């Protein structure tokens, strides 16, 4: 391998490494829209470009009973405001491009996290 080619390969690898390192520090967001609605309510709350890290509160006063996940990532819904599982309320998995509805007389969803 010639010296010129080695330098080109090393330069390319270094540029790729720097690009990957720089991008990993950027905040990643969901692509698409999450839509929530309370039980028997015409009002919908939508989230777009949600960060993929952390817990996100569903900002409906009575929580959400309906969800549509029109994003490219999966989510987990929780009945607690801080994304914690309890003895009576495990997280509910909702895959990408699917929807879910709570059972009658069950607790509403209060928060969600993104699976990435």
Coordinates of C-alpha atoms in Angstrom, one line a residue:
X1 CA 0.0 0.0 0.0
X2 CA 1.4 3.4 -1.0
X3 CA 2.1 6.1 1.5
X4 CA -0.5 8.3 -0.1
X5 CA -3.2 5.7 0.1
X6 CA -2.4 5.0 3.8
X7 CA -2.7 8.7 4.6
X8 CA -6.0 8.8 2.8
X9 CA -7.4 5.8 4.7
X10 CA -6.2 7.2 8.1
X11 CA -7.7 10.6 7.3
X12 CA -11.0 9.0 6.3
X13 CA -11.1 6.9 9.4
X14 CA -10.3 9.9 11.6
X15 CA -13.0 12.0 9.9
X16 CA -15.6 9.2 10.4
X17 CA -14.6 8.9 14.0
X18 CA -14.9 12.7 14.6
X19 CA -18.3 12.8 12.9
X20 CA -19.6 9.9 15.0
X21 CA -18.4 11.4 18.2
X22 CA -19.9 14.8 17.4
X23 CA -23.3 13.3 16.5
X24 CA -23.5 11.2 19.7
X25 CA -23.5 14.3 21.8
X26 CA -26.5 15.7 20.0
X27 CA -30.0 15.2 21.5
X28 CA -31.9 12.6 19.5
X29 CA -35.6 13.0 19.1
X30 CA -38.5 10.9 18.0
X31 CA -39.6 11.2 14.3
X32 CA -43.4 11.5 14.0
X33 CA -46.2 12.3 16.4
X34 CA -47.6 10.8 19.6
X35 CA -51.2 11.6 20.2
X36 CA -53.0 11.2 23.5
X37 CA -56.7 11.7 24.5
X38 CA -58.5 11.4 27.8
X39 CA -61.4 9.0 28.3
X40 CA -64.5 10.4 26.4
X41 CA -62.8 13.7 25.6
X42 CA -62.6 15.4 22.2
X43 CA -59.3 17.1 23.2
X44 CA -56.1 15.6 21.9
X45 CA -52.6 16.3 23.0
X46 CA -49.8 15.7 20.6
X47 CA -46.1 15.4 21.1
X48 CA -43.6 15.8 18.2
X49 CA -39.8 15.6 18.3
X50 CA -39.8 14.2 21.8
X51 CA -36.3 13.5 23.3
X52 CA -35.6 9.8 23.3
X53 CA -34.2 9.9 26.8
X54 CA -35.9 10.4 30.1
X55 CA -39.5 10.2 31.3
X56 CA -42.2 12.4 29.8
X57 CA -45.4 13.4 31.6
X58 CA -48.6 13.3 29.7
X59 CA -50.0 16.8 30.3
X60 CA -53.7 15.9 30.4
X61 CA -55.4 16.8 33.7
X62 CA -57.1 13.3 34.0
X63 CA -54.3 11.4 32.2
X64 CA -54.7 9.6 28.8
X65 CA -57.0 6.7 27.9
X66 CA -56.1 6.6 24.2
X67 CA -52.8 6.8 22.5
X68 CA -51.6 6.7 18.9
X69 CA -47.9 6.1 18.3
X70 CA -47.2 7.4 14.8
X71 CA -43.5 7.6 15.4
X72 CA -40.6 5.5 14.2
X73 CA -39.8 4.3 17.7
X74 CA -41.6 2.2 20.4
X75 CA -42.9 3.7 23.7
X76 CA -43.8 2.4 27.1
X77 CA -46.8 4.0 28.9
X78 CA -47.0 4.2 32.7
X79 CA -49.9 4.9 35.0
X80 CA -47.6 6.9 37.3
X81 CA -46.4 10.4 36.6
X82 CA -42.7 9.5 36.9
X83 CA -42.4 6.4 34.6
X84 CA -42.2 3.9 37.6
X85 CA -43.8 0.5 37.6
X86 CA -45.9 -0.4 40.6
X87 CA -47.4 -3.6 41.9
X88 CA -50.7 -2.7 40.3
X89 CA -49.4 -0.9 37.2
X90 CA -46.7 -2.2 34.9
X91 CA -45.6 -0.4 31.8
X92 CA -47.6 -0.9 28.6
X93 CA -45.6 -1.4 25.4
X94 CA -46.9 0.3 22.3
X95 CA -45.0 -0.4 19.1
X96 CA -44.4 2.1 16.4
X97 CA -47.4 3.0 14.2
X98 CA -49.8 1.3 16.6
X99 CA -52.4 2.6 19.1
X100 CA -53.8 1.4 22.4
X101 CA -56.8 2.1 24.7
X102 CA -57.1 1.6 28.4
X103 CA -59.6 -0.9 29.7
X104 CA -62.8 0.6 31.2
X105 CA -62.5 1.5 34.9
X106 CA -58.7 1.3 34.8
X107 CA -56.2 4.0 35.7
X108 CA -55.2 6.4 33.0
X109 CA -51.7 6.7 31.6
X110 CA -49.7 9.6 33.2
X111 CA -46.2 9.3 31.6
X112 CA -44.2 7.6 28.9
X113 CA -40.7 6.7 27.9
X114 CA -39.2 6.1 24.5
X115 CA -37.4 2.8 23.6
X116 CA -34.4 3.5 21.5

